[in-house]
PDB file of C-alpha atoms in Angstrom:
ATOM      1  CA  TRP A  76       5.276 146.768 223.818  1.00  0.00           C
ATOM      2  CA  SER A  77       2.089 148.297 225.137  1.00  0.00           C
ATOM      3  CA  SER A  78      -0.578 149.957 223.029  1.00  0.00           C
ATOM      4  CA  ALA A  79      -1.293 152.469 225.780  1.00  0.00           C
ATOM      5  CA  VAL A  80      -0.209 155.977 224.829  1.00  0.00           C
ATOM      6  CA  THR A  81       1.555 157.273 227.922  1.00  0.00           C
ATOM      7  CA  LEU A  82       4.297 159.829 228.322  1.00  0.00           C
ATOM      8  CA  THR A  83       7.817 158.772 229.236  1.00  0.00           C
ATOM      9  CA  ASP A  84       9.324 160.105 232.453  1.00  0.00           C
ATOM     10  CA  ALA A  85      11.450 162.544 230.475  1.00  0.00           C
ATOM     11  CA  GLU A  86       8.452 163.759 228.485  1.00  0.00           C
ATOM     12  CA  ARG A  87       6.351 164.143 231.603  1.00  0.00           C
ATOM     13  CA  GLY A  88       9.088 166.077 233.354  1.00  0.00           C
ATOM     14  CA  ALA A  89       9.705 168.417 230.437  1.00  0.00           C
ATOM     15  CA  SER A  90       6.001 169.105 229.988  1.00  0.00           C
ATOM     16  CA  GLY A  91       5.821 170.474 233.502  1.00  0.00           C
ATOM     17  CA  ASP A  92       2.394 171.584 234.681  1.00  0.00           C
ATOM     18  CA  MET A  93       1.569 173.678 231.654  1.00  0.00           C
ATOM     19  CA  GLY A  94      -0.041 171.204 229.287  1.00  0.00           C
ATOM     20  CA  HIS A  95       2.706 170.721 226.697  1.00  0.00           C
ATOM     21  CA  ASP A  96       2.336 166.933 226.557  1.00  0.00           C
ATOM     22  CA  GLU A  97       1.374 167.045 222.870  1.00  0.00           C
ATOM     23  CA  LEU A  98       4.863 168.215 221.887  1.00  0.00           C
ATOM     24  CA  PHE A  99       6.671 164.991 222.798  1.00  0.00           C
ATOM     25  CA  CYS A 100       6.197 162.010 220.519  1.00  0.00           C
ATOM     26  CA  LEU A 101       8.251 158.971 221.613  1.00  0.00           C
ATOM     27  CA  HIS A 102       5.211 157.449 223.298  1.00  0.00           C
ATOM     28  CA  LEU A 103       3.495 157.423 219.888  1.00  0.00           C
ATOM     29  CA  PHE A 104       5.994 154.849 218.541  1.00  0.00           C
ATOM     30  CA  PRO A 105       5.778 151.822 220.886  1.00  0.00           C
ATOM     31  CA  ARG A 106       6.263 149.403 217.989  1.00  0.00           C
ATOM     32  CA  SER A 107       9.411 151.093 216.717  1.00  0.00           C
ATOM     33  CA  THR A 108      12.198 148.869 217.985  1.00  0.00           C
ATOM     34  CA  PHE A 109      15.338 147.459 216.443  1.00  0.00           C
ATOM     35  CA  ALA A 110      13.687 144.028 216.341  1.00  0.00           C
ATOM     36  CA  THR A 111      10.822 145.323 214.200  1.00  0.00           C
ATOM     37  CA  PHE A 112      13.041 147.242 211.773  1.00  0.00           C
ATOM     38  CA  SER A 113      13.124 145.548 208.383  1.00  0.00           C
ATOM     39  CA  LEU A 114      16.024 145.555 205.944  1.00  0.00           C
ATOM     40  CA  ARG A 115      13.369 144.967 203.275  1.00  0.00           C
ATOM     41  CA  GLU A 116      15.222 142.363 201.225  1.00  0.00           C
ATOM     42  CA  GLU A 117      11.855 140.808 200.332  1.00  0.00           C
ATOM     43  CA  GLU A 118      10.977 143.936 198.347  1.00  0.00           C
ATOM     44  CA  GLY A 119      13.700 143.255 195.826  1.00  0.00           C
ATOM     45  CA  LEU A 120      15.587 146.448 196.698  1.00  0.00           C
ATOM     46  CA  ASP A 121      18.966 147.078 195.141  1.00  0.00           C
ATOM     47  CA  ALA A 122      21.861 145.781 197.215  1.00  0.00           C
ATOM     48  CA  ASP A 123      23.074 149.333 197.816  1.00  0.00           C
ATOM     49  CA  HIS A 124      19.695 150.291 199.301  1.00  0.00           C
ATOM     50  CA  VAL A 125      19.731 147.281 201.611  1.00  0.00           C
ATOM     51  CA  ARG A 126      23.294 148.078 202.689  1.00  0.00           C
ATOM     52  CA  SER A 127      22.309 151.646 203.542  1.00  0.00           C
ATOM     53  CA  LEU A 128      19.517 150.335 205.771  1.00  0.00           C
ATOM     54  CA  GLU A 129      21.861 147.835 207.405  1.00  0.00           C
ATOM     55  CA  LYS A 130      24.514 150.468 208.107  1.00  0.00           C
ATOM     56  CA  ALA A 131      21.952 152.862 209.577  1.00  0.00           C
ATOM     57  CA  LEU A 132      20.539 150.080 211.774  1.00  0.00           C
ATOM     58  CA  LYS A 133      23.980 149.134 213.091  1.00  0.00           C
ATOM     59  CA  ALA A 134      24.799 152.781 213.784  1.00  0.00           C
ATOM     60  CA  ALA A 135      21.515 153.264 215.648  1.00  0.00           C
ATOM     61  CA  ILE A 136      22.062 150.142 217.765  1.00  0.00           C
ATOM     62  CA  ALA A 137      25.582 151.267 218.643  1.00  0.00           C
ATOM     63  CA  PHE A 138      24.371 154.753 219.566  1.00  0.00           C
ATOM     64  CA  ALA A 139      21.563 153.372 221.721  1.00  0.00           C
ATOM     65  CA  SER A 140      23.985 151.159 223.634  1.00  0.00           C
ATOM     66  CA  LYS A 141      26.172 154.138 224.514  1.00  0.00           C
ATOM     67  CA  PRO A 142      24.834 157.564 223.469  1.00  0.00           C
ATOM     68  CA  LYS A 143      27.754 159.815 222.612  1.00  0.00           C
ATOM     69  CA  GLY A 144      28.042 162.658 220.159  1.00  0.00           C
ATOM     70  CA  TRP A 145      25.449 163.146 217.453  1.00  0.00           C
ATOM     71  CA  LEU A 146      23.885 160.707 215.016  1.00  0.00           C
ATOM     72  CA  MET A 147      22.188 162.074 211.897  1.00  0.00           C
ATOM     73  CA  LEU A 148      19.985 159.938 209.666  1.00  0.00           C
ATOM     74  CA  LEU A 149      19.268 161.293 206.186  1.00  0.00           C
ATOM     75  CA  GLY A 150      16.919 159.908 203.562  1.00  0.00           C
ATOM     76  CA  PRO A 151      13.582 160.294 201.798  1.00  0.00           C
ATOM     77  CA  TYR A 152      10.308 160.358 203.699  1.00  0.00           C
ATOM     78  CA  GLY A 153       9.150 156.890 204.705  1.00  0.00           C
ATOM     79  CA  CYS A 154      12.533 155.177 204.394  1.00  0.00           C
ATOM     80  CA  GLY A 155      12.837 154.260 208.094  1.00  0.00           C
ATOM     81  CA  LYS A 156      14.611 157.218 209.716  1.00  0.00           C
ATOM     82  CA  THR A 157      11.909 157.893 212.292  1.00  0.00           C
ATOM     83  CA  HIS A 158      11.610 154.179 213.097  1.00  0.00           C
ATOM     84  CA  LEU A 159      15.320 154.014 213.939  1.00  0.00           C
ATOM     85  CA  ALA A 160      15.225 157.262 215.895  1.00  0.00           C
ATOM     86  CA  ALA A 161      12.274 156.027 217.954  1.00  0.00           C
ATOM     87  CA  ALA A 162      13.976 152.642 218.393  1.00  0.00           C
ATOM     88  CA  ILE A 163      16.934 154.446 219.967  1.00  0.00           C
ATOM     89  CA  GLY A 164      14.539 156.255 222.280  1.00  0.00           C
ATOM     90  CA  ASN A 165      12.685 153.084 223.237  1.00  0.00           C
ATOM     91  CA  ALA A 166      15.952 151.243 223.872  1.00  0.00           C
ATOM     92  CA  ARG A 167      17.156 154.021 226.164  1.00  0.00           C
ATOM     93  CA  MET A 168      13.792 154.101 227.934  1.00  0.00           C
ATOM     94  CA  ASP A 169      14.076 150.354 228.576  1.00  0.00           C
ATOM     95  CA  GLN A 170      17.423 151.083 230.232  1.00  0.00           C
ATOM     96  CA  GLY A 171      15.864 153.709 232.501  1.00  0.00           C
ATOM     97  CA  ASP A 172      17.236 156.657 230.565  1.00  0.00           C
ATOM     98  CA  PRO A 173      14.254 158.074 228.631  1.00  0.00           C
ATOM     99  CA  PRO A 174      15.056 160.815 226.096  1.00  0.00           C
ATOM    100  CA  LEU A 175      12.973 163.597 224.632  1.00  0.00           C
ATOM    101  CA  MET A 176      11.783 162.918 221.086  1.00  0.00           C
ATOM    102  CA  ILE A 177      10.347 165.912 219.271  1.00  0.00           C
ATOM    103  CA  MET A 178       9.268 166.693 215.717  1.00  0.00           C
ATOM    104  CA  ALA A 179      11.243 169.768 214.641  1.00  0.00           C
ATOM    105  CA  PRO A 180       8.216 171.604 213.158  1.00  0.00           C
ATOM    106  CA  ASP A 181       6.222 170.957 216.342  1.00  0.00           C
ATOM    107  CA  LEU A 182       9.097 172.281 218.433  1.00  0.00           C
ATOM    108  CA  LEU A 183       9.142 175.586 216.575  1.00  0.00           C
ATOM    109  CA  ASP A 184       5.358 175.918 216.800  1.00  0.00           C
ATOM    110  CA  ASP A 185       5.515 175.237 220.538  1.00  0.00           C
ATOM    111  CA  LEU A 186       8.282 177.770 221.118  1.00  0.00           C
ATOM    112  CA  ARG A 187       6.314 180.435 219.263  1.00  0.00           C
ATOM    113  CA  ALA A 188       3.290 179.686 221.434  1.00  0.00           C
ATOM    114  CA  ALA A 189       5.369 179.800 224.613  1.00  0.00           C
ATOM    115  CA  MET A 190       6.834 183.141 223.583  1.00  0.00           C
ATOM    116  CA  ASN A 191       3.483 184.693 222.687  1.00  0.00           C
ATOM    117  CA  GLU A 192       1.397 183.343 225.550  1.00  0.00           C
ATOM    118  CA  PRO A 193       2.809 184.604 228.866  1.00  0.00           C
ATOM    119  CA  GLY A 194       0.179 182.668 230.820  1.00  0.00           C
ATOM    120  CA  LYS A 195       1.907 179.402 229.950  1.00  0.00           C
ATOM    121  CA  MET A 196       5.383 178.119 230.779  1.00  0.00           C
ATOM    122  CA  SER A 197       7.899 180.850 230.053  1.00  0.00           C
ATOM    123  CA  PHE A 198       9.638 180.721 226.700  1.00  0.00           C
ATOM    124  CA  HIS A 199      13.121 180.758 228.244  1.00  0.00           C
ATOM    125  CA  ARG A 200      12.391 177.924 230.648  1.00  0.00           C
ATOM    126  CA  ARG A 201      10.825 175.891 227.873  1.00  0.00           C
ATOM    127  CA  PHE A 202      13.718 176.392 225.495  1.00  0.00           C
ATOM    128  CA  THR A 203      16.299 175.731 228.207  1.00  0.00           C
ATOM    129  CA  ASP A 204      14.644 172.440 229.199  1.00  0.00           C
ATOM    130  CA  ILE A 205      14.793 171.188 225.622  1.00  0.00           C
ATOM    131  CA  ARG A 206      18.270 172.296 224.650  1.00  0.00           C
ATOM    132  CA  THR A 207      19.797 170.930 227.890  1.00  0.00           C
ATOM    133  CA  THR A 208      18.013 167.579 228.019  1.00  0.00           C
ATOM    134  CA  PRO A 209      20.570 164.732 228.334  1.00  0.00           C
ATOM    135  CA  LEU A 210      19.403 163.007 225.129  1.00  0.00           C
ATOM    136  CA  LEU A 211      17.400 164.773 222.444  1.00  0.00           C
ATOM    137  CA  ILE A 212      15.885 163.069 219.401  1.00  0.00           C
ATOM    138  CA  LEU A 213      14.925 165.710 216.848  1.00  0.00           C
ATOM    139  CA  ASP A 214      12.864 164.247 214.024  1.00  0.00           C
ATOM    140  CA  ASP A 215      12.211 165.803 210.601  1.00  0.00           C
ATOM    141  CA  LEU A 216      14.675 168.673 210.631  1.00  0.00           C
ATOM    142  CA  GLY A 217      14.154 170.982 207.662  1.00  0.00           C
ATOM    143  CA  THR A 218      15.568 174.500 207.627  1.00  0.00           C
ATOM    144  CA  GLN A 219      15.173 175.705 204.059  1.00  0.00           C
ATOM    145  CA  SER A 220      11.694 177.174 204.624  1.00  0.00           C
ATOM    146  CA  MET A 221      12.216 178.450 208.177  1.00  0.00           C
ATOM    147  CA  THR A 222      11.748 182.082 209.089  1.00  0.00           C
ATOM    148  CA  PRO A 223      14.831 183.990 210.300  1.00  0.00           C
ATOM    149  CA  TRP A 224      13.507 183.702 213.872  1.00  0.00           C
ATOM    150  CA  ALA A 225      13.095 179.931 213.574  1.00  0.00           C
ATOM    151  CA  ARG A 226      16.554 179.546 212.040  1.00  0.00           C
ATOM    152  CA  GLU A 227      18.054 181.499 214.924  1.00  0.00           C
ATOM    153  CA  LYS A 228      16.285 179.377 217.555  1.00  0.00           C
ATOM    154  CA  MET A 229      17.355 176.161 215.844  1.00  0.00           C
ATOM    155  CA  HIS A 230      20.924 177.433 215.576  1.00  0.00           C
ATOM    156  CA  GLN A 231      20.920 178.265 219.296  1.00  0.00           C
ATOM    157  CA  LEU A 232      19.669 174.768 220.071  1.00  0.00           C
ATOM    158  CA  PHE A 233      22.375 173.074 218.001  1.00  0.00           C
ATOM    159  CA  ASN A 234      25.078 175.457 219.175  1.00  0.00           C
ATOM    160  CA  HIS A 235      24.381 174.758 222.842  1.00  0.00           C
ATOM    161  CA  ARG A 236      24.207 171.004 222.397  1.00  0.00           C
ATOM    162  CA  SER A 237      27.405 171.054 220.360  1.00  0.00           C
ATOM    163  CA  ASN A 238      29.342 173.073 222.938  1.00  0.00           C
ATOM    164  CA  ALA A 239      28.026 170.929 225.789  1.00  0.00           C
ATOM    165  CA  GLU A 240      28.592 167.714 223.768  1.00  0.00           C
ATOM    166  CA  LEU A 241      25.094 166.490 224.579  1.00  0.00           C
ATOM    167  CA  PRO A 242      24.010 163.302 222.755  1.00  0.00           C
ATOM    168  CA  THR A 243      21.583 164.110 219.955  1.00  0.00           C
ATOM    169  CA  VAL A 244      19.811 162.177 217.209  1.00  0.00           C
ATOM    170  CA  ILE A 245      18.640 164.101 214.141  1.00  0.00           C
ATOM    171  CA  THR A 246      16.635 162.923 211.155  1.00  0.00           C
ATOM    172  CA  SER A 247      16.027 164.892 207.972  1.00  0.00           C
ATOM    173  CA  ALA A 248      14.701 164.395 204.475  1.00  0.00           C
ATOM    174  CA  ASN A 249      16.826 167.331 203.318  1.00  0.00           C
ATOM    175  CA  THR A 250      20.267 167.080 201.796  1.00  0.00           C
ATOM    176  CA  LEU A 251      23.064 168.646 203.807  1.00  0.00           C
ATOM    177  CA  GLU A 252      23.307 171.402 201.194  1.00  0.00           C
ATOM    178  CA  GLU A 253      19.733 172.418 202.056  1.00  0.00           C
ATOM    179  CA  VAL A 254      20.434 172.768 205.772  1.00  0.00           C
ATOM    180  CA  ASP A 255      21.209 176.197 207.225  1.00  0.00           C
ATOM    181  CA  GLU A 256      24.930 176.769 206.854  1.00  0.00           C
ATOM    182  CA  ARG A 257      25.524 177.432 210.555  1.00  0.00           C
ATOM    183  CA  ILE A 258      23.829 174.180 211.518  1.00  0.00           C
ATOM    184  CA  ARG A 259      25.524 172.359 208.643  1.00  0.00           C
ATOM    185  CA  ALA A 260      28.917 173.399 210.001  1.00  0.00           C
ATOM    186  CA  ARG A 261      28.115 171.565 213.240  1.00  0.00           C
ATOM    187  CA  LEU A 262      26.797 168.500 211.447  1.00  0.00           C
ATOM    188  CA  LEU A 263      29.908 168.233 209.267  1.00  0.00           C
ATOM    189  CA  ASP A 264      32.202 168.183 212.302  1.00  0.00           C
ATOM    190  CA  ALA A 265      33.246 164.524 212.204  1.00  0.00           C
ATOM    191  CA  ARG A 266      34.502 164.740 215.789  1.00  0.00           C
ATOM    192  CA  LEU A 267      30.934 165.384 216.913  1.00  0.00           C
ATOM    193  CA  CYS A 268      28.497 163.993 214.355  1.00  0.00           C
ATOM    194  CA  THR A 269      28.191 160.744 212.427  1.00  0.00           C
ATOM    195  CA  ILE A 270      25.971 160.892 209.349  1.00  0.00           C
ATOM    196  CA  HIS A 271      24.244 157.933 207.703  1.00  0.00           C
ATOM    197  CA  ALA A 272      22.254 158.321 204.505  1.00  0.00           C
ATOM    198  CA  ILE A 273      19.482 155.838 203.804  1.00  0.00           C
ATOM    199  CA  THR A 274      19.060 155.531 200.049  1.00  0.00           C
ATOM    200  CA  ALA A 275      16.116 153.124 200.089  1.00  0.00           C
ATOM    201  CA  PRO A 276      12.795 154.513 198.806  1.00  0.00           C
ATOM    202  CA  ALA A 277       9.732 154.938 201.002  1.00  0.00           C
ATOM    203  CA  TYR A 278       8.379 151.744 202.534  1.00  0.00           C
ATOM    204  CA  HIS A 279       4.870 150.784 201.414  1.00  0.00           C
ATOM    205  CA  GLY A 280       4.689 147.334 202.981  1.00  0.00           C
ATOM    206  CA  GLY A 281       4.268 143.896 201.462  1.00  0.00           C
ATOM    207  CA  ARG A 282       6.443 141.817 199.220  1.00  0.00           C
ATOM    208  CA  LYS A 283       7.526 142.566 195.690  1.00  0.00           C
ATOM    209  CA  ARG A 284       4.956 141.226 193.309  1.00  0.00           C
ATOM    210  CA  LYS A 285       6.035 138.642 190.769  1.00  0.00           C
ATOM    211  CA  LYS A 286       5.393 139.489 187.167  1.00  0.00           C
TER     212      LYS A 286
END
């Protein structure tokens, strides 16, 4: 990997000429690969926690090899969801198929700015570029505190990608019960979406200390 922070081709294309480079975040995770993902056995985690990490890793590797449908990774903050999501993106980029990786809160902030600032890229063009991108990685989805406008935009995004069957990776620290019911209906469609819950606690690094 390279330490240089440079946009992927997909990020550069979606940013256009209007200075939206800060929205896209895959280039911020050059170290996030499948090879660097740890199952954390050295921490003394419960076997169930380790198994949840292993299953999520295998699912991410399979998705990266052939993106199809949706993959959702659930779990507490710091458990490894973003690492796996970025690893999928980096694997696809290595194969010449770079995706867009976006933090959900940043996406909503950017759309609000695009809608309220007519001097920049038009809101409709911006939103269309994102919802139609061939592979979208949406990190940190959380809908319980969204405004009605934000919920509607997020529903439109998921609805379009569902109808068009566009490959999508979603991570969230919420439970499914906390997700907006219209979006939850899409996520619970087993024909479209595969869900993996990581039960391991947040990673703090290092080995388990001996008493």
